[in-house]
XYZ file of C-alpha atoms in Angstrom:
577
model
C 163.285 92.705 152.291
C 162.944 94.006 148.606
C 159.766 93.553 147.170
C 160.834 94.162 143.529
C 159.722 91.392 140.932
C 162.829 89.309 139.670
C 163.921 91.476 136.242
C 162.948 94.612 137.691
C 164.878 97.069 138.840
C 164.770 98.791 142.012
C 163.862 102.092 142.970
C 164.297 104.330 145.767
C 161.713 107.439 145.721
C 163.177 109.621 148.047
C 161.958 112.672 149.581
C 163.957 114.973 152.383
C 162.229 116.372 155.349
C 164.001 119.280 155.515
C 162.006 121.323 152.735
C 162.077 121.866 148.932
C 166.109 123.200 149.521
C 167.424 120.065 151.014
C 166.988 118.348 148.073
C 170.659 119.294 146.733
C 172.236 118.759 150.404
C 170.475 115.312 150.221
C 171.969 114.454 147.354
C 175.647 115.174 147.705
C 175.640 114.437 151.555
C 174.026 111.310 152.528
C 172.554 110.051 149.393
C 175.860 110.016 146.738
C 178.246 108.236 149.494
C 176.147 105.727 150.219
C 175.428 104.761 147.089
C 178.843 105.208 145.568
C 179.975 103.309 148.973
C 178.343 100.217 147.242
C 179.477 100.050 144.253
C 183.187 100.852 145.363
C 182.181 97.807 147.446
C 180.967 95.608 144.297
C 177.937 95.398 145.503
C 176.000 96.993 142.671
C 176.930 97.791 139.026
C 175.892 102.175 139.376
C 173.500 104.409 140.528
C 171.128 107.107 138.877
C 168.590 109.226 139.707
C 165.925 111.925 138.444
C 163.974 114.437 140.041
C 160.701 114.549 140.382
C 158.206 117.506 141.482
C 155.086 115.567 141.789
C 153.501 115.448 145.558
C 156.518 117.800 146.201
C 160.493 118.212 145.501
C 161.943 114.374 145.801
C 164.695 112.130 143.984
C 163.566 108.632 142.319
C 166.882 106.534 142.426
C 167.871 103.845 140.463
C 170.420 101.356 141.818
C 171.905 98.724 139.474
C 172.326 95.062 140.206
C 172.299 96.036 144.092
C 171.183 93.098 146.669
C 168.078 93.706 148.355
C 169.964 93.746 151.588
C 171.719 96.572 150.669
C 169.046 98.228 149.321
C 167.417 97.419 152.791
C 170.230 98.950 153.921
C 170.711 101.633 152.433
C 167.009 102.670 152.673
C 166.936 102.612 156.656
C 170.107 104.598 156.454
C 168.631 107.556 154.262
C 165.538 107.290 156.410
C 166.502 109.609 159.237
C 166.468 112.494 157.100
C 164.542 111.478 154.314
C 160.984 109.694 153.537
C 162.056 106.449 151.313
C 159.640 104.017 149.481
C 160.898 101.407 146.925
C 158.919 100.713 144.149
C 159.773 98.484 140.951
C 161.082 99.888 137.620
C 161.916 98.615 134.152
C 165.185 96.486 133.648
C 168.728 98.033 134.817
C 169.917 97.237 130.800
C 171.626 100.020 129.194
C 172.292 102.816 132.406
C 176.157 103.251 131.432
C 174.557 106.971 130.013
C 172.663 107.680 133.244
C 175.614 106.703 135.292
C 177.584 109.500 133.640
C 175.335 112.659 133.744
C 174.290 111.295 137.380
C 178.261 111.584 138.348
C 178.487 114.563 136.298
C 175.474 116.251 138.215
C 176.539 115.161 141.639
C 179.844 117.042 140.880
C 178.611 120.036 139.593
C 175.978 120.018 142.513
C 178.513 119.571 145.204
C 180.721 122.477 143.656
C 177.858 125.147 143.209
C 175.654 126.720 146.301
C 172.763 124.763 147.407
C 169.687 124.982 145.795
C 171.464 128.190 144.171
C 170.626 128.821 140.026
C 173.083 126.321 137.911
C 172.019 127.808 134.201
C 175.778 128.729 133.678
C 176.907 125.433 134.867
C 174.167 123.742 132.290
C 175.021 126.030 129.250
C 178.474 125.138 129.991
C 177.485 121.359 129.492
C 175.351 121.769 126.892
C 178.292 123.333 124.968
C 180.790 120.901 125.892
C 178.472 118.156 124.791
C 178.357 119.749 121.131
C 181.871 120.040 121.567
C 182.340 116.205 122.533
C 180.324 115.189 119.240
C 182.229 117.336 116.673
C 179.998 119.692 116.078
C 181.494 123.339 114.949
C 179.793 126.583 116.168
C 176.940 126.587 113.299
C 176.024 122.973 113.809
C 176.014 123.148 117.430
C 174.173 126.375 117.503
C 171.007 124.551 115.225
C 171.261 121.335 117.440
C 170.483 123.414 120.292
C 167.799 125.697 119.088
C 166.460 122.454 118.018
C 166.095 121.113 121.534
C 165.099 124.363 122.951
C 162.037 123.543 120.395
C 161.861 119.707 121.289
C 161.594 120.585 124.767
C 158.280 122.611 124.248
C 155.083 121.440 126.170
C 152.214 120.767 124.358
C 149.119 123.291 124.079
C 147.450 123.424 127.372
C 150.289 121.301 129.477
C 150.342 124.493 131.665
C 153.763 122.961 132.422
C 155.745 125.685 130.887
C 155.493 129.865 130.426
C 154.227 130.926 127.449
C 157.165 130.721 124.318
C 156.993 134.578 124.450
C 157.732 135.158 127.486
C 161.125 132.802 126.850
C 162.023 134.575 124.040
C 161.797 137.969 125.960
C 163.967 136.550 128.904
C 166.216 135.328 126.829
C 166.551 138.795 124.619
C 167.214 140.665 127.727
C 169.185 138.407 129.233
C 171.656 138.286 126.121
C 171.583 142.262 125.954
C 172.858 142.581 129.384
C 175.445 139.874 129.259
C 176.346 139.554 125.767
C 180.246 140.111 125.780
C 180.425 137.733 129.084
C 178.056 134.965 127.186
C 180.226 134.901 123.874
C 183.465 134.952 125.739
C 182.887 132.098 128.185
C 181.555 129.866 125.254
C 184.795 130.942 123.245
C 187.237 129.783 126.202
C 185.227 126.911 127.146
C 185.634 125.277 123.454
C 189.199 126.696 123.656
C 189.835 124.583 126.789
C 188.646 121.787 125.439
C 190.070 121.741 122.581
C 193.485 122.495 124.212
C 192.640 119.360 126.448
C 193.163 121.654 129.431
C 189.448 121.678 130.961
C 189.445 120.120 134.285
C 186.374 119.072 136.536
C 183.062 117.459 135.796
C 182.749 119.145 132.422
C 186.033 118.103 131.076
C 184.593 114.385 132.557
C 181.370 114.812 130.971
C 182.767 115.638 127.648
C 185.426 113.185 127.595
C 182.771 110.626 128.629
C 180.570 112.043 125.750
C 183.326 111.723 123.444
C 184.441 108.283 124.402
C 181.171 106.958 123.865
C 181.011 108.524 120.209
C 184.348 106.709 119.371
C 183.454 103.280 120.244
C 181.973 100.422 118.171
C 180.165 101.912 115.654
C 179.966 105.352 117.822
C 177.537 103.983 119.641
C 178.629 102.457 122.729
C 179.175 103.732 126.684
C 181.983 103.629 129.213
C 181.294 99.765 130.778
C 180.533 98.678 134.458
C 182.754 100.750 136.859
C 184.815 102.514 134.535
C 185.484 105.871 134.909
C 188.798 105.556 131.809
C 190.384 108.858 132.030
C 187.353 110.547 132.149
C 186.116 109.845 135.352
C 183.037 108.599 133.298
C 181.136 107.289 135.658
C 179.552 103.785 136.286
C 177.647 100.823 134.776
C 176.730 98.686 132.145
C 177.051 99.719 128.072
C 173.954 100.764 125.838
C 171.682 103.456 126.068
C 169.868 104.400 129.128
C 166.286 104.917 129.994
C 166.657 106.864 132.880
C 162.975 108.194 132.575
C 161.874 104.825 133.117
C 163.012 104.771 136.794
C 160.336 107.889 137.675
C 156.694 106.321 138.369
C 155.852 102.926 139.699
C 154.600 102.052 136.634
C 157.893 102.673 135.046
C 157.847 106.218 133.242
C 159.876 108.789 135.006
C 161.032 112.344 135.348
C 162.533 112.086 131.809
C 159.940 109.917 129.790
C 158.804 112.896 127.707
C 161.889 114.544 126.937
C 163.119 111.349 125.976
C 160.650 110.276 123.498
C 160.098 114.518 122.238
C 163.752 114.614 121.879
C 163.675 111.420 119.740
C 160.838 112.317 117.571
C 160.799 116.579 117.557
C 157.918 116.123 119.117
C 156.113 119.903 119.454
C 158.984 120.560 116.800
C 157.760 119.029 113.486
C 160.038 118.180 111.157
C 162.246 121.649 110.922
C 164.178 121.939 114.168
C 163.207 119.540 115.995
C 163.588 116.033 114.363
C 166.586 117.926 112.601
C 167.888 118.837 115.507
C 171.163 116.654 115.122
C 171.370 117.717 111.469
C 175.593 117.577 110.450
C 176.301 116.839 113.915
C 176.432 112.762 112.904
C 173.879 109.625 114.263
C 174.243 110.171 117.867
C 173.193 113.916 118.487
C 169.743 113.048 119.057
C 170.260 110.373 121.508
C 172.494 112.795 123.431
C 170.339 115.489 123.269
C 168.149 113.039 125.492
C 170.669 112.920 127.988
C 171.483 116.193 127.823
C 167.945 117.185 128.617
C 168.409 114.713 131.597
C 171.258 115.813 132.717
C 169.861 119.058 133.084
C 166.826 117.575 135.188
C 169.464 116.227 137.236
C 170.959 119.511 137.780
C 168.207 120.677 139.195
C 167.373 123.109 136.011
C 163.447 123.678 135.345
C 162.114 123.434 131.432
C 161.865 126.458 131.216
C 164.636 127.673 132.368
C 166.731 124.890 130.051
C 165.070 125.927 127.313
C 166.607 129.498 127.545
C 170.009 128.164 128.250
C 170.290 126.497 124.491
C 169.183 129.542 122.969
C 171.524 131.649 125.126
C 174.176 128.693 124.490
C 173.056 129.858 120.900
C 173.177 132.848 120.459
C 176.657 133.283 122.381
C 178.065 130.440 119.249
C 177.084 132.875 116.694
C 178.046 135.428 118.089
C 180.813 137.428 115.897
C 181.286 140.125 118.317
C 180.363 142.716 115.606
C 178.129 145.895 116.587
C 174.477 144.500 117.409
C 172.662 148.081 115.358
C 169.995 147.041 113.629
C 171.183 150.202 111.285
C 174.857 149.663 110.961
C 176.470 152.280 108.839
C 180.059 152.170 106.726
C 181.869 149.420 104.646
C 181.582 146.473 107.022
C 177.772 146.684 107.690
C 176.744 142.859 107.030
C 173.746 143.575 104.104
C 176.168 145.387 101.858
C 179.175 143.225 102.205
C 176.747 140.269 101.878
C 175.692 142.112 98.820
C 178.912 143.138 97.563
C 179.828 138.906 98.198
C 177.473 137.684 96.527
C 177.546 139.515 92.946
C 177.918 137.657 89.987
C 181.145 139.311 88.078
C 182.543 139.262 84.317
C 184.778 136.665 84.222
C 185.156 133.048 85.168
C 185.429 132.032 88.718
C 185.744 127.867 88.777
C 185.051 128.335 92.787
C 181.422 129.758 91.817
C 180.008 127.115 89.546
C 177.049 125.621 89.851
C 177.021 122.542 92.273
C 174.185 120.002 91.933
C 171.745 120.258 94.237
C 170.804 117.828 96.844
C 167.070 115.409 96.530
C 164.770 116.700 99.023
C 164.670 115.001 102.461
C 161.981 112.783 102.782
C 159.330 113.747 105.256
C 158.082 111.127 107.765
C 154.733 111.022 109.693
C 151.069 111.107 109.489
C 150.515 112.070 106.004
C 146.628 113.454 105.369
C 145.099 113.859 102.134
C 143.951 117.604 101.235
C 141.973 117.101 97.994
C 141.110 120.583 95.734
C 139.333 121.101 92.484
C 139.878 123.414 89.983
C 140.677 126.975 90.719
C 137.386 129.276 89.084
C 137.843 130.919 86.092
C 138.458 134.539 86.742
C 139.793 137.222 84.692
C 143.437 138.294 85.695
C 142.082 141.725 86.574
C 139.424 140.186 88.627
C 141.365 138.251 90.371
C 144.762 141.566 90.793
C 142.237 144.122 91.774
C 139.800 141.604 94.276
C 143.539 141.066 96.394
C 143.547 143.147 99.078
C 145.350 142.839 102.629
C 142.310 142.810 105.147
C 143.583 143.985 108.750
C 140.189 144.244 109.834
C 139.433 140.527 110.657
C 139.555 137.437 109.422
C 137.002 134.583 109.780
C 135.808 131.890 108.366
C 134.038 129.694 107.402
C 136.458 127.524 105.576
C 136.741 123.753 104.735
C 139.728 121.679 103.676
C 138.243 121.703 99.955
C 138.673 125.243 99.874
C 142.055 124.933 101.116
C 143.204 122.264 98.906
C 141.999 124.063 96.358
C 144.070 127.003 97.008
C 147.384 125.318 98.257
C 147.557 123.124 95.203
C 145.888 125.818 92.359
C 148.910 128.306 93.678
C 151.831 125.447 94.961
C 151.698 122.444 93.415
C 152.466 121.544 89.311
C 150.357 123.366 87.127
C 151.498 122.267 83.399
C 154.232 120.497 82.098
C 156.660 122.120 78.772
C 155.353 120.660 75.580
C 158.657 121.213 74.180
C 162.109 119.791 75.026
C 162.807 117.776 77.783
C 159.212 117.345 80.049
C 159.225 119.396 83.224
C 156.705 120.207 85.350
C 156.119 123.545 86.157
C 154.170 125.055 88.997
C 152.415 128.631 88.648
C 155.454 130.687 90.147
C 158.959 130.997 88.839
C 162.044 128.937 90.669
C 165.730 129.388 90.199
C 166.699 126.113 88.742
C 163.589 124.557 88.880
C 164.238 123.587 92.387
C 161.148 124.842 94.160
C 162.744 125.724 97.040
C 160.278 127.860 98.996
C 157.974 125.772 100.794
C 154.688 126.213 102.844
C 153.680 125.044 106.473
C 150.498 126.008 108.268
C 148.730 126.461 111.307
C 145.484 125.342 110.800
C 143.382 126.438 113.871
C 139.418 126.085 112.573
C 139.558 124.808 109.108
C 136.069 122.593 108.760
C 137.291 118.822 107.524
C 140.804 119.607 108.615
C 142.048 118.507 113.074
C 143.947 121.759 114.658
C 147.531 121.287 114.176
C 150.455 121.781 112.461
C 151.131 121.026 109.148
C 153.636 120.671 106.180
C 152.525 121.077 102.536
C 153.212 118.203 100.663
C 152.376 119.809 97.038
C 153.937 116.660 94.639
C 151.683 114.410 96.875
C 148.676 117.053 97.420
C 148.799 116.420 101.118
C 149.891 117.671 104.230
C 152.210 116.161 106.529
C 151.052 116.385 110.265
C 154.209 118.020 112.000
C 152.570 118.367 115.447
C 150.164 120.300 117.593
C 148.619 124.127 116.494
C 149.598 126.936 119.256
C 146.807 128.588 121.088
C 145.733 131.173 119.495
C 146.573 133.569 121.663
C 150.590 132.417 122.108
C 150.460 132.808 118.287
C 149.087 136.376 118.359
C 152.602 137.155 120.165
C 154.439 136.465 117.508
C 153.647 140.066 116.069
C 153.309 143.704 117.277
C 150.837 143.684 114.549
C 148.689 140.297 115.868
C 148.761 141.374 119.468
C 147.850 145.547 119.303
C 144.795 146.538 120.388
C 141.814 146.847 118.151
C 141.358 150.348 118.080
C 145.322 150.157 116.942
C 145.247 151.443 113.345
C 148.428 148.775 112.517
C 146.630 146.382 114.319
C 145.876 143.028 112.216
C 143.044 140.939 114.219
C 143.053 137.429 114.000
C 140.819 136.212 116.568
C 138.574 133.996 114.381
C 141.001 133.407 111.620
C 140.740 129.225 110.770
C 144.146 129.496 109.314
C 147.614 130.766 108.823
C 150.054 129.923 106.116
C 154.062 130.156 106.635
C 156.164 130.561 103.921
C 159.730 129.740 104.288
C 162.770 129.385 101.555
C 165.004 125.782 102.054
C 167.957 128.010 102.336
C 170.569 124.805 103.429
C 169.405 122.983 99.966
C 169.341 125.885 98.138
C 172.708 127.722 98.394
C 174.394 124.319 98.372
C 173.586 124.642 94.453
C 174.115 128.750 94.526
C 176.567 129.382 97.554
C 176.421 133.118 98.322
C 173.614 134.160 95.783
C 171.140 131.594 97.465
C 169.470 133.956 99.739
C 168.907 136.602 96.817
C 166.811 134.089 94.526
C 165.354 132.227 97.603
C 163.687 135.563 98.479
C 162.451 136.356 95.221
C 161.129 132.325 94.992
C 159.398 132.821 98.405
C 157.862 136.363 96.949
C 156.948 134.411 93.527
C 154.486 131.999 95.247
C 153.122 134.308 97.838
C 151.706 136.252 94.648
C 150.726 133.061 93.295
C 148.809 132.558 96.612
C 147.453 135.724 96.998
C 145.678 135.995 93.778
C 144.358 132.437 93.794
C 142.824 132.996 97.218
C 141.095 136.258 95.641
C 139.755 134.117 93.156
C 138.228 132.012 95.317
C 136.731 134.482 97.440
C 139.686 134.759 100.067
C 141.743 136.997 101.639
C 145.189 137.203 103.772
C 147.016 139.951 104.965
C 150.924 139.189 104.212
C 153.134 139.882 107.012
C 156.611 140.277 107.475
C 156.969 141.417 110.705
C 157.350 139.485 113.305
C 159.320 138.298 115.813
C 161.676 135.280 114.057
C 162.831 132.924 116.854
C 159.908 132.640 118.305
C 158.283 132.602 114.712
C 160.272 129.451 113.867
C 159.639 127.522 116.865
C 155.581 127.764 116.197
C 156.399 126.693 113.239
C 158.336 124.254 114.031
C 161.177 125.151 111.255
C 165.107 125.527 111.638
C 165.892 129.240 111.082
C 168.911 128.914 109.907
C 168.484 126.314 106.823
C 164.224 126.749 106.620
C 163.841 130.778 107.657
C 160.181 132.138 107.123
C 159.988 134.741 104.744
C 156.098 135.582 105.386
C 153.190 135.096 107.423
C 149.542 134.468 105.835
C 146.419 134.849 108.330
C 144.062 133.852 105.713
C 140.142 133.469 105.883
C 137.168 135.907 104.822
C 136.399 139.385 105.513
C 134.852 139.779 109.304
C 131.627 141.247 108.633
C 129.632 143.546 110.615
């Protein structure tokens, strides 16, 4: 007899005997029939499950609307080869989502060797699901790097490898099998465009699709409808799949759901703009994508590299990769040669007007500064230099404020003609497009984290957690050499480091092609600006432009595509001794 409160809903935590590789032979051969048995039967509304790694490989199951006698039933059946123990979870409402990727994942189990690797299977789902929701190659290229981002474990989870070591898989991985990457995301978006893709991923993205197109693009295929899809089973509204993983009620999927919501780990570049162009519903199906890929059987880690693989093969233009390219096609001189400015009047290159700022959301924390001391220009050009030697503090969020706002925020306003404010750098337009975010890792008065400068408001925005130091270090030759490297820059006791990036996606929707050109010379405008206030105020940084981009960005937290960083800052004092 169930012992699930009335509400609740029930579920099955199941765990095969026959060793961490049974779980996939488990799942297609005893558990799926059974379960799909009873709702062929009427006899429940769907099924869903996630897995779960905790005391050991196992599945926590969620039936829908099932009887307890069947669920009686169905328990002692699965118990021969399995250990099963039902537990209460949250409310079935809303598991219409979770009844699609878990038919979608049974599928693609069933068709693919047991326990065998499925990243091509997930990449190929991933794309399809961009597909589904409209998005073209460049949209559904930054929604996934953003969820390779939202995906990231917080400092000192030890749930995931090190960011670096992702990035370096997924380099090689994309050298080797570049051609094959690029060409299988080409046909697959060919396919289903053609409305020729057959299987679970033609289901999936049908399913994906049908959902987007219902009332108000927000609805999911209802209670044992599979339309033409083969959709899968259950009620409408969204699912909370994660909620059928512990006994309290938070599962397998809990945190990917709510970091895939927020950007958690991503601040408020990639991550919470991971959906950017790709319309209200990429988010919440980046959460079941993420799921879906639990369901596969795909690790975090291992998910993460798919979307930047899935990436990198969608912007792909199957041009030479040399990093010197020679003749009339190499991209820096036709960019160059695009983006001139020409005698004559071309109506397609006016000036557009340029879209407000997006508002920033989150924990907003006041960085107060006084008045930057009165130096002599020469004092203050010939006391900047770029220290490689160390950087240490002590520094407190005074000094900091001071600095940030003295070099970022509005300086004076023009006494004649219309009133604008000015800051201490020049901008093309006036839009101030180059921006600041930091890492802030022992900055007295200031918590460890993440941060976005907020110069109208003098604040920061908290945009999540700080690296380690020592993942950071990675993100440059230069950072992680040895110290008896002569190119080495150490910044084991540096309190902070400032990241200056250009808003690239606001700023060429005013200048089109010539964007990039003045957002470079913006970005370069205010890290002199920042440079020589820190020397008057005792500081020093060493600028930094190499370094290793993706990985760059997703410390960072920033979309490289519309936010790219420009330059690194480890700033502080001169080690001594």
């Amino acid at each position: 007899m169930s012992t699930v409160p009335p509400g609740s809903c029930p579920v099955l935590h199941c765990r095969p005997r026959s060793g961490p590789g049974a779980v996939d032979g488990f799942l297609v051969e005893e558990l799926a029939p059974l379960l799909d048995g009873l709702v062929a039967g009427g006899r429940a509304a769907g099924w869903d499950f996630v897995r779960h790694g905790e005391g050991g490989p196992h599945l926590r199951v969620r039936v829908h609307g099932g009887r307890p006698a069947d669920l009686a039933s169905v328990a002692g059946a699965l118990s021969a080869t399995a250990g099963v123990r039902e537990v209460a979870g949250p409310p079935c409402a809303g598991a219409g989502y979770a009844a699609l990727a878990t038919r979608t994942a049974v599928d693609c189990v069933a068709g693919t060797p047991r326990g065998g690797p499925r990243l091509a299977v997930a990449a190929d789902l991933a794309h399809a699901t961009a597909w589904a929701l409209g998005m073209d190659r460049l949209a559904a290229a930054r929604w996934l790097r953003g969820l390779a981002v939202a995906g990231r474990p917080g400092p000192g989870s030890g749930r995931a490898l090190p960011a670096s070591t992702v990035h370096a898989q997924v380099t090689a991985v994309y050298a080797e099998q570049r051609a094959g990457l690029a060409g299988r995301a080409a046909a697959l978006r060919g396919v289903l465009a053609a409305g020729t893709a057959t299987g679970p991923l033609a289901a999936w993205a049908a399913g994906v699709r049908a959902s987007e197109a219902g009332a108000g693009g927000r609805t999911c295929p209802g209670a044992g409808a599979r339309a033409d899809a083969e959709a899968g089973t259950g009620a409408g509204g969204r699912d909370e799949a994660s909620k059928a993983g512990t006994e309290a009620g938070s599962g397998a999927g809990a945190d990917a759901r709510a970091d895939a919501r927020t950007g958690a780990g991503a601040g408020t570049g990639a991550g919470a703009g991971a959906g950017a162009g790709a319309g209200a519903g990429a988010g919440e199906w980046g959460v079941e994508l993420r799921l879906l890929c639990n369901r596969l059987g795909v690790e975090p880690d291992e998910e993460r590299a798919v979307y930047r693989l899935a990436a990198h093969a969608l912007l792909d233009t199957g041009e030479p990769a040399a990093y010197f390219p020679e003749g009339h096609l190499a991209p820096d001189w036709r960019y160059l040669e695009r983006s001139k400015v020409r005698p004559g009047w071309d109506p397609g290159a006016a000036l557009r007007p340029a879209p407000a700022e997006t508002a920033a959301e989150g924990e907003v924390v006041a960085l107060p500064g006084g008045p930057v001391p009165e130096v002599s220009l020469r004092a203050a050009v010939t006391g900047r230099t770029s220290v490689r030697a160390g950087l240490t503090g002590p520094l407190d969020a005074g000094d900091l404020g001071t600095l940030l706002w003295g070099a970022h925020a509005v300086s004076h306003t023009t006494a004649s003609g219309p009133p604008f404010a000015h800051r201490p750098y020049p901008s093309p337009g006036g839009l101030y497009a180059a921006g600041v975010r930091l890492l802030a890792f022992g900055v007295a008065g200031l918590a460890p984290g993440a941060y976005q400068c907020l110069p109208g408001r003098r604040a920061l925005l908290r945009v999540g957690e700080a690296p380690a130091l020592g993942e950071f270090k990675e993100v440059s030759a230069y950072l992680s050499a040895a110290p008896a490297d002569p190119g080495a820059v150490l910044v084991d006791g540096v309190p902070v480091v400032l990241g200056l990036y250009v808003d690239l996606g606001r700023l060429r929707q005013r200048y089109g092609l010539r964007a990039l050109r003045l957002g470079l010379l913006e970005a370069g405008h205010l890290a002199q600006s920042l440079l020589l206030t820190a020397s008057a105020l005792g500081l020093c940084a060493m600028p930094l432009g190499g370094f290793q981009d993706d990985l760059a960005h997703e410390l960072f937290g920033l979309d490289d595509l519309d936010r790219p960083l420009q330059y690194l800052l480890p700033l502080g004092r001169p080690a001594t001794g």
